[in-house]
mmCIF file of C-alpha atoms in Angstrom:
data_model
loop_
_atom_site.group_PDB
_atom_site.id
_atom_site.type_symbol
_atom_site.label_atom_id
_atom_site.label_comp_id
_atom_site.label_asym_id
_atom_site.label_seq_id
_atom_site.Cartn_x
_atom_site.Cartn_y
_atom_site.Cartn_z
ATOM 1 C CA UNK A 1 108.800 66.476 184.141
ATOM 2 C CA UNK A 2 106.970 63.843 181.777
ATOM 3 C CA UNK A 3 104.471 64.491 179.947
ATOM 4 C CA UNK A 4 101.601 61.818 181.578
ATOM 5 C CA UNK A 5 98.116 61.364 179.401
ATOM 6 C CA UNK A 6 94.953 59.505 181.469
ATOM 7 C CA UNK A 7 92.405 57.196 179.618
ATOM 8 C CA UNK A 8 89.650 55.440 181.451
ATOM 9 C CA UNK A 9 91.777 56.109 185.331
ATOM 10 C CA UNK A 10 95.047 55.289 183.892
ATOM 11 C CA UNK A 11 97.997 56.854 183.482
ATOM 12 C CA UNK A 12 99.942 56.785 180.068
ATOM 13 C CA UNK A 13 103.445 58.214 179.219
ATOM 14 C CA UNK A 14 104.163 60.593 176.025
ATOM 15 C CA UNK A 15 106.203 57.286 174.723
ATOM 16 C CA UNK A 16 103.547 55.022 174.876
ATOM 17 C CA UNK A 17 100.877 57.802 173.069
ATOM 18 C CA UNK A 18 103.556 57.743 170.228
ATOM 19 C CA UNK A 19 103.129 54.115 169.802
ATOM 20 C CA UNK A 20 99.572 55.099 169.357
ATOM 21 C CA UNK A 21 100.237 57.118 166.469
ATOM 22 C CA UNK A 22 102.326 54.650 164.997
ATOM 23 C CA UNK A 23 99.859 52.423 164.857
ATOM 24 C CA UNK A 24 97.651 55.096 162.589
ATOM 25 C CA UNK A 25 100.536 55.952 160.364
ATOM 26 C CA UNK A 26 101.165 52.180 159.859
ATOM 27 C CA UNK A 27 97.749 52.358 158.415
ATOM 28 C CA UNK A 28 97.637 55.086 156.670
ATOM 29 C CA UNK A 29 101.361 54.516 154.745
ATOM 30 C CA UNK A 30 102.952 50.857 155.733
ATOM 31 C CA UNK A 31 106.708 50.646 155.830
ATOM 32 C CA UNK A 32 107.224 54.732 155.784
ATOM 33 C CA UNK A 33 109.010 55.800 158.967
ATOM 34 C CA UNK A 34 106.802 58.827 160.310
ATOM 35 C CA UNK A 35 109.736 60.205 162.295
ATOM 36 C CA UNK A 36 112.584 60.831 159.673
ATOM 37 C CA UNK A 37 113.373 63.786 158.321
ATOM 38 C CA UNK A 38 112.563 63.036 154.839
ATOM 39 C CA UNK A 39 110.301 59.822 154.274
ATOM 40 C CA UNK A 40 112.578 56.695 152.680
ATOM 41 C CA UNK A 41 112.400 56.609 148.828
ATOM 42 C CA UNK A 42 111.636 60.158 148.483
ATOM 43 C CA UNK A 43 114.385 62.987 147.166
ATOM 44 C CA UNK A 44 114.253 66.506 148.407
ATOM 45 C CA UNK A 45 115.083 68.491 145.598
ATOM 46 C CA UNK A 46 114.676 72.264 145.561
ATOM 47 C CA UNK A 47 112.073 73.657 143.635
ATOM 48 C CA UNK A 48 113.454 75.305 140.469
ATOM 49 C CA UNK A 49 113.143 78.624 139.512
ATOM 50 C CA UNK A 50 111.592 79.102 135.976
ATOM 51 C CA UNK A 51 113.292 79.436 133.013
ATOM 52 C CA UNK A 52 113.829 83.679 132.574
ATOM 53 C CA UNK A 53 113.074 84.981 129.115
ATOM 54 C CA UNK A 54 116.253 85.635 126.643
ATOM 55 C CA UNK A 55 116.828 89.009 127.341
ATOM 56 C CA UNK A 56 115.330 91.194 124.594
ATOM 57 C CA UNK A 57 117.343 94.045 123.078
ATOM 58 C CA UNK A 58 115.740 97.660 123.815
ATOM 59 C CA UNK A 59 115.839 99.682 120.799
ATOM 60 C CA UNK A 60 117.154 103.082 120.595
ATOM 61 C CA UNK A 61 115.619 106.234 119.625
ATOM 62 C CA UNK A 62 116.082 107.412 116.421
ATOM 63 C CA UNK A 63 117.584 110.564 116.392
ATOM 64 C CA UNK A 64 116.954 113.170 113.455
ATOM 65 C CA UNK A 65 119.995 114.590 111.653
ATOM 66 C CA UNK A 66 121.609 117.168 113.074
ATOM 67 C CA UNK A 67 123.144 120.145 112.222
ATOM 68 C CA UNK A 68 124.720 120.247 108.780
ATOM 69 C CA UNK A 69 122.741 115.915 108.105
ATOM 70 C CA UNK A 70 119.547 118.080 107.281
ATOM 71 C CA UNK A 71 120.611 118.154 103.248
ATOM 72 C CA UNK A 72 119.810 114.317 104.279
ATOM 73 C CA UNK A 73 116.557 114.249 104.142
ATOM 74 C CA UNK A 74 113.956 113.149 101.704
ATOM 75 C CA UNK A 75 113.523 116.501 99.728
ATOM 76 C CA UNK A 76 116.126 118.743 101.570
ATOM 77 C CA UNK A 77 118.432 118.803 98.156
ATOM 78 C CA UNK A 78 118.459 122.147 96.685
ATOM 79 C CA UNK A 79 120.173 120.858 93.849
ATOM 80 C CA UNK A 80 119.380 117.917 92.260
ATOM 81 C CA UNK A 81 120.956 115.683 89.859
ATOM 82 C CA UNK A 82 117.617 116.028 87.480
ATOM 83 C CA UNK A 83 115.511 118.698 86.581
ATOM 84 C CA UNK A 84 117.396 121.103 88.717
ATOM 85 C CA UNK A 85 120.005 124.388 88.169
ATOM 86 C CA UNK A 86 121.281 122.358 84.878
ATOM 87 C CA UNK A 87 117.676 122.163 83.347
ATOM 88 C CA UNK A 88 117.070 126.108 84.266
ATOM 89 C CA UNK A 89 119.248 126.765 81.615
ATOM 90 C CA UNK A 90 116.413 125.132 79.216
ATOM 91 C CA UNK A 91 113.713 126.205 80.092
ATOM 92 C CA UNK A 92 112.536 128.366 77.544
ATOM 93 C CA UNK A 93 112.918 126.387 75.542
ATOM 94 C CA UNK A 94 111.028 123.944 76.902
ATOM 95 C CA UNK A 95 108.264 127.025 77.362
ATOM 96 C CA UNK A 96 108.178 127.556 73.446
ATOM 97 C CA UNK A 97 107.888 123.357 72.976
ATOM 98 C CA UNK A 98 104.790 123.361 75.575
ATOM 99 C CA UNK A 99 102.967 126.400 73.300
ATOM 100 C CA UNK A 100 104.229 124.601 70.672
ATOM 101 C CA UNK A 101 102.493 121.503 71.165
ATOM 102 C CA UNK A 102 99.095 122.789 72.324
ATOM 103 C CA UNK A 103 98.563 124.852 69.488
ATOM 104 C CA UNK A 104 99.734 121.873 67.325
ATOM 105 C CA UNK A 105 97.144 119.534 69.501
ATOM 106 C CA UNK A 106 94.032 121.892 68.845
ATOM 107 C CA UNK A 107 95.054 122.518 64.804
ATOM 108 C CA UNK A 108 94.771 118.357 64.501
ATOM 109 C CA UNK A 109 91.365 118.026 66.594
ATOM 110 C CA UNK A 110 89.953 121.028 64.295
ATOM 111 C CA UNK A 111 91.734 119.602 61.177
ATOM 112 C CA UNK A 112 90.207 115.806 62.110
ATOM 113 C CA UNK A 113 86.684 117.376 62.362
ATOM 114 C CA UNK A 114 86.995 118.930 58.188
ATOM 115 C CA UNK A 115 88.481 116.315 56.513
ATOM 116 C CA UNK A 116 86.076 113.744 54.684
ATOM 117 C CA UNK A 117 89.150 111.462 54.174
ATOM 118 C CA UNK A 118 88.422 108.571 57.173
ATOM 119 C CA UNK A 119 92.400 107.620 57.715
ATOM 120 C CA UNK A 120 93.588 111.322 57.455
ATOM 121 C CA UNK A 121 90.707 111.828 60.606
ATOM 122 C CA UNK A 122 92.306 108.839 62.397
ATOM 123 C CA UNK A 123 96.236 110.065 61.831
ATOM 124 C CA UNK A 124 94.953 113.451 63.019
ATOM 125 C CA UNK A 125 93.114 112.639 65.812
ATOM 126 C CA UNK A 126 95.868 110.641 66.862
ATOM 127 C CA UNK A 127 98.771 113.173 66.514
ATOM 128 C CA UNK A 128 96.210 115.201 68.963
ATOM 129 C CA UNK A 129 96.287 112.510 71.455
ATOM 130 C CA UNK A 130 99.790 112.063 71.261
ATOM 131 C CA UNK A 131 100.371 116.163 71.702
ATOM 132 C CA UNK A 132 98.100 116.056 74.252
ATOM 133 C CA UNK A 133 100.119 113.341 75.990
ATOM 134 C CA UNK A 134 103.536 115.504 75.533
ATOM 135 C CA UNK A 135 101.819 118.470 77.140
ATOM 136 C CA UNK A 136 101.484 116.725 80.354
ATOM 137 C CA UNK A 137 104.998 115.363 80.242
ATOM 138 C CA UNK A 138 106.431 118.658 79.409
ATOM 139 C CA UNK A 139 104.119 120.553 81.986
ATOM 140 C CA UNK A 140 105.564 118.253 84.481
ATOM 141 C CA UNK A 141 109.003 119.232 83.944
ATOM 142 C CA UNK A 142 108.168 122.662 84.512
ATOM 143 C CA UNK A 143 106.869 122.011 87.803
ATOM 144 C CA UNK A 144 109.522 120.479 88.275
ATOM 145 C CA UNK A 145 112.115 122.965 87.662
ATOM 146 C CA UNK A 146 110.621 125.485 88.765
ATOM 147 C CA UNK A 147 108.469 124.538 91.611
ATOM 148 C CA UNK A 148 105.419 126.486 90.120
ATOM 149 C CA UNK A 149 102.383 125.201 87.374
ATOM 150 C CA UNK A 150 102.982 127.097 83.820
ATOM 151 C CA UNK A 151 100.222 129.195 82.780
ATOM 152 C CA UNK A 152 99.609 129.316 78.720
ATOM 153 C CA UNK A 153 97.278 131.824 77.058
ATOM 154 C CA UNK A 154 93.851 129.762 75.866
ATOM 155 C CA UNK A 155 93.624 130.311 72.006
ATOM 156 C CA UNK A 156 90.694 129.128 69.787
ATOM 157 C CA UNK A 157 92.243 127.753 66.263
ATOM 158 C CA UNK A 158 90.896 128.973 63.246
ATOM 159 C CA UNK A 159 91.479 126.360 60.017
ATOM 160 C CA UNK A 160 91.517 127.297 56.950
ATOM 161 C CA UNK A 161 93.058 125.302 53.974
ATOM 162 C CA UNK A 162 92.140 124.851 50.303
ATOM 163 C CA UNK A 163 92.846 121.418 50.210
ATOM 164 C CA UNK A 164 93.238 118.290 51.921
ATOM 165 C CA UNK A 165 96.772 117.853 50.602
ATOM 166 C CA UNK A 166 97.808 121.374 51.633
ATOM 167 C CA UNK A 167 96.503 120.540 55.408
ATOM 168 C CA UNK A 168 98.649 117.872 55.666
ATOM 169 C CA UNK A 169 101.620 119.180 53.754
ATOM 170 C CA UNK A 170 101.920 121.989 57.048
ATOM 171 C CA UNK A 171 100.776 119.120 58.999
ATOM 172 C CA UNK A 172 104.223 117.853 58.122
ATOM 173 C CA UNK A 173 106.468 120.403 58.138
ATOM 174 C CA UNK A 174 104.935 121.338 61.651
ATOM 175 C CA UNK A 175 106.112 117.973 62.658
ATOM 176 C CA UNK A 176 109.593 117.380 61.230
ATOM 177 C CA UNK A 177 110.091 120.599 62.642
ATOM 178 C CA UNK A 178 108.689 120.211 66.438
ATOM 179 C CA UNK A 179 111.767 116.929 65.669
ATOM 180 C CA UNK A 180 114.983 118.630 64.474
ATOM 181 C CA UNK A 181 113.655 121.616 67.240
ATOM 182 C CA UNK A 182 113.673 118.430 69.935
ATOM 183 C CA UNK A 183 116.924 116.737 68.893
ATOM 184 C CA UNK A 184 119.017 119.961 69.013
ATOM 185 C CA UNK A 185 117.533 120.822 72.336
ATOM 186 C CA UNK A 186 118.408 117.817 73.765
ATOM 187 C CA UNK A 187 121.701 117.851 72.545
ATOM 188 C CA UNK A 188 122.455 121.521 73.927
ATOM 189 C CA UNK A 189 121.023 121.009 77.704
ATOM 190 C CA UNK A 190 123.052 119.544 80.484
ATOM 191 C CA UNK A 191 120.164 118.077 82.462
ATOM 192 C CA UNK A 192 120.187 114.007 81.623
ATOM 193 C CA UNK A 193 116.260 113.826 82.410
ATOM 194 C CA UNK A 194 115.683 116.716 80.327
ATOM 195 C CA UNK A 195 117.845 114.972 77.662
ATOM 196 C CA UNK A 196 115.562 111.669 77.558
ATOM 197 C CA UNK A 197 112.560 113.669 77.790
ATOM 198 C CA UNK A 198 113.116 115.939 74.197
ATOM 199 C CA UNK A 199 114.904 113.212 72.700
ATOM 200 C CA UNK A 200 111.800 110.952 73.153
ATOM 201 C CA UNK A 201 109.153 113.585 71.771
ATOM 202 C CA UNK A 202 111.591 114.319 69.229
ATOM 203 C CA UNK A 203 111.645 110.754 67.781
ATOM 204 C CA UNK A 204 107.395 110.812 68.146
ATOM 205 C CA UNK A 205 107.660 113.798 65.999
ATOM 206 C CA UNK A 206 109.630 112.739 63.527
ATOM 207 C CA UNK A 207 107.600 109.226 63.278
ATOM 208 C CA UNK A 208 104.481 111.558 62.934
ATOM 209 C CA UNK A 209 105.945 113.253 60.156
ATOM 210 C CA UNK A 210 106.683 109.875 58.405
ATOM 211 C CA UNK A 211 103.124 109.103 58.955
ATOM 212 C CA UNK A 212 101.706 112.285 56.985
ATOM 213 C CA UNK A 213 104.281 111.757 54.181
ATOM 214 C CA UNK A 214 103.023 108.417 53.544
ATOM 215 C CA UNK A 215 99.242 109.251 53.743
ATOM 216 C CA UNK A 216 99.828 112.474 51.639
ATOM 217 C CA UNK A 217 101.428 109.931 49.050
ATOM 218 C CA UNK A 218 98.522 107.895 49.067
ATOM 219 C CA UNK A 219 96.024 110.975 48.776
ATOM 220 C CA UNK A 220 97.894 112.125 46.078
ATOM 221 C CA UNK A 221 98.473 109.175 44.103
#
């Protein structure tokens, strides 16, 4: 049955109330036909989907060594290639070079505090720093070694000497001594660090001793 639409007592078909709206679209957008499926001049393109992310690579758990990887770890080696079952062999040796060198540290500072002679106080004072210096180094390569801090007996030096000349003559001996002692030590242990460690002291001591020869010459001459 058709559609009929009345306006002021008369009747109008569905057709002609099209025509109406025709009229307002022509209005609205001239030379666009209302009626097609996709207005002229105008292409339907699917919206596009945004552009994904690069996918990202998930990282893996680290796993901790396992089983017989522990001797992997940072600190795990019970024997290592310094300091270690090679440098046992050593060490008291390196014991009698620590007592060694404190007692030669505290002779200088009281020997540096007698003297009148300004340059001998210098040397002294000096050689004291220097012992003081290869205390630490050697204390470190107990610990170490061993694992443990070395524990020395505190002793207060007594000096006595009847001349300046006689101080420093078994300031010298004590020296070239504490060298040849370091050289042969280094040349009998098996433990590389070890090796570099007396060898280095032993050349200090030696270069001491040089040092107290020349200012015994000039105190004697």
């Amino acid at each position: 049955m058709e559609n009929t639409i009345f306006d002021g007592g008369q009747e109008m078909s569905a057709a002609y109330d099209y025509r109406v709206y025709d009229r307002v679209w022509q209005r609205v957008s001239p030379g666009v036909d209302p009626y097609a499926e996709q207005p002229s001049g105008v292409e339907s393109t699917p919206p596009s989907a945004p552009p994904s992310a690069p996918a990202q690579p998930v990282p893996l758990p680290i796993q901790p060594p396992s089983g017989g990887d522990e001797a992997l770890l940072p600190g795990a080696e019970k024997n290592p290639c310094c300091m270690g079952s090679e440098a046992q062999d050593s060490l008291e040796v390196l014991k009698g070079f620590l007592e060694e060198e404190m007692a030669g540290r505290r002779h200088c500072m009281a020997l540096a505090c007698c003297v009148r002679s300004p340059s001998a106080a210098r040397l002294l004072r000096r050689a004291a720093a220097e012992k003081q210096a290869a205390c630490r180094d050697l204390h470190g390569a107990y610990y170490l070694i061993t694992g443990s801090r070395y524990a020395s007996a505190v002793a207060a030096e007594h000096v006595q000497f009847d001349s300046l000349p006689e101080a420093l003559r078994a300031c010298y001996h004590q020296e070239a001594c504490n060298g040849f002692n370091y050289r042969r030590a280094a040349g009998e242990t098996m433990d590389l660090c070890l090796q570099k460690l007396f060898t280095r002291l032993g050349d200090q001591a030696y270069r001491r001793s040089e040092e107290i020869m020349s200012l015994l010459g000039r105190i004697l001459c």
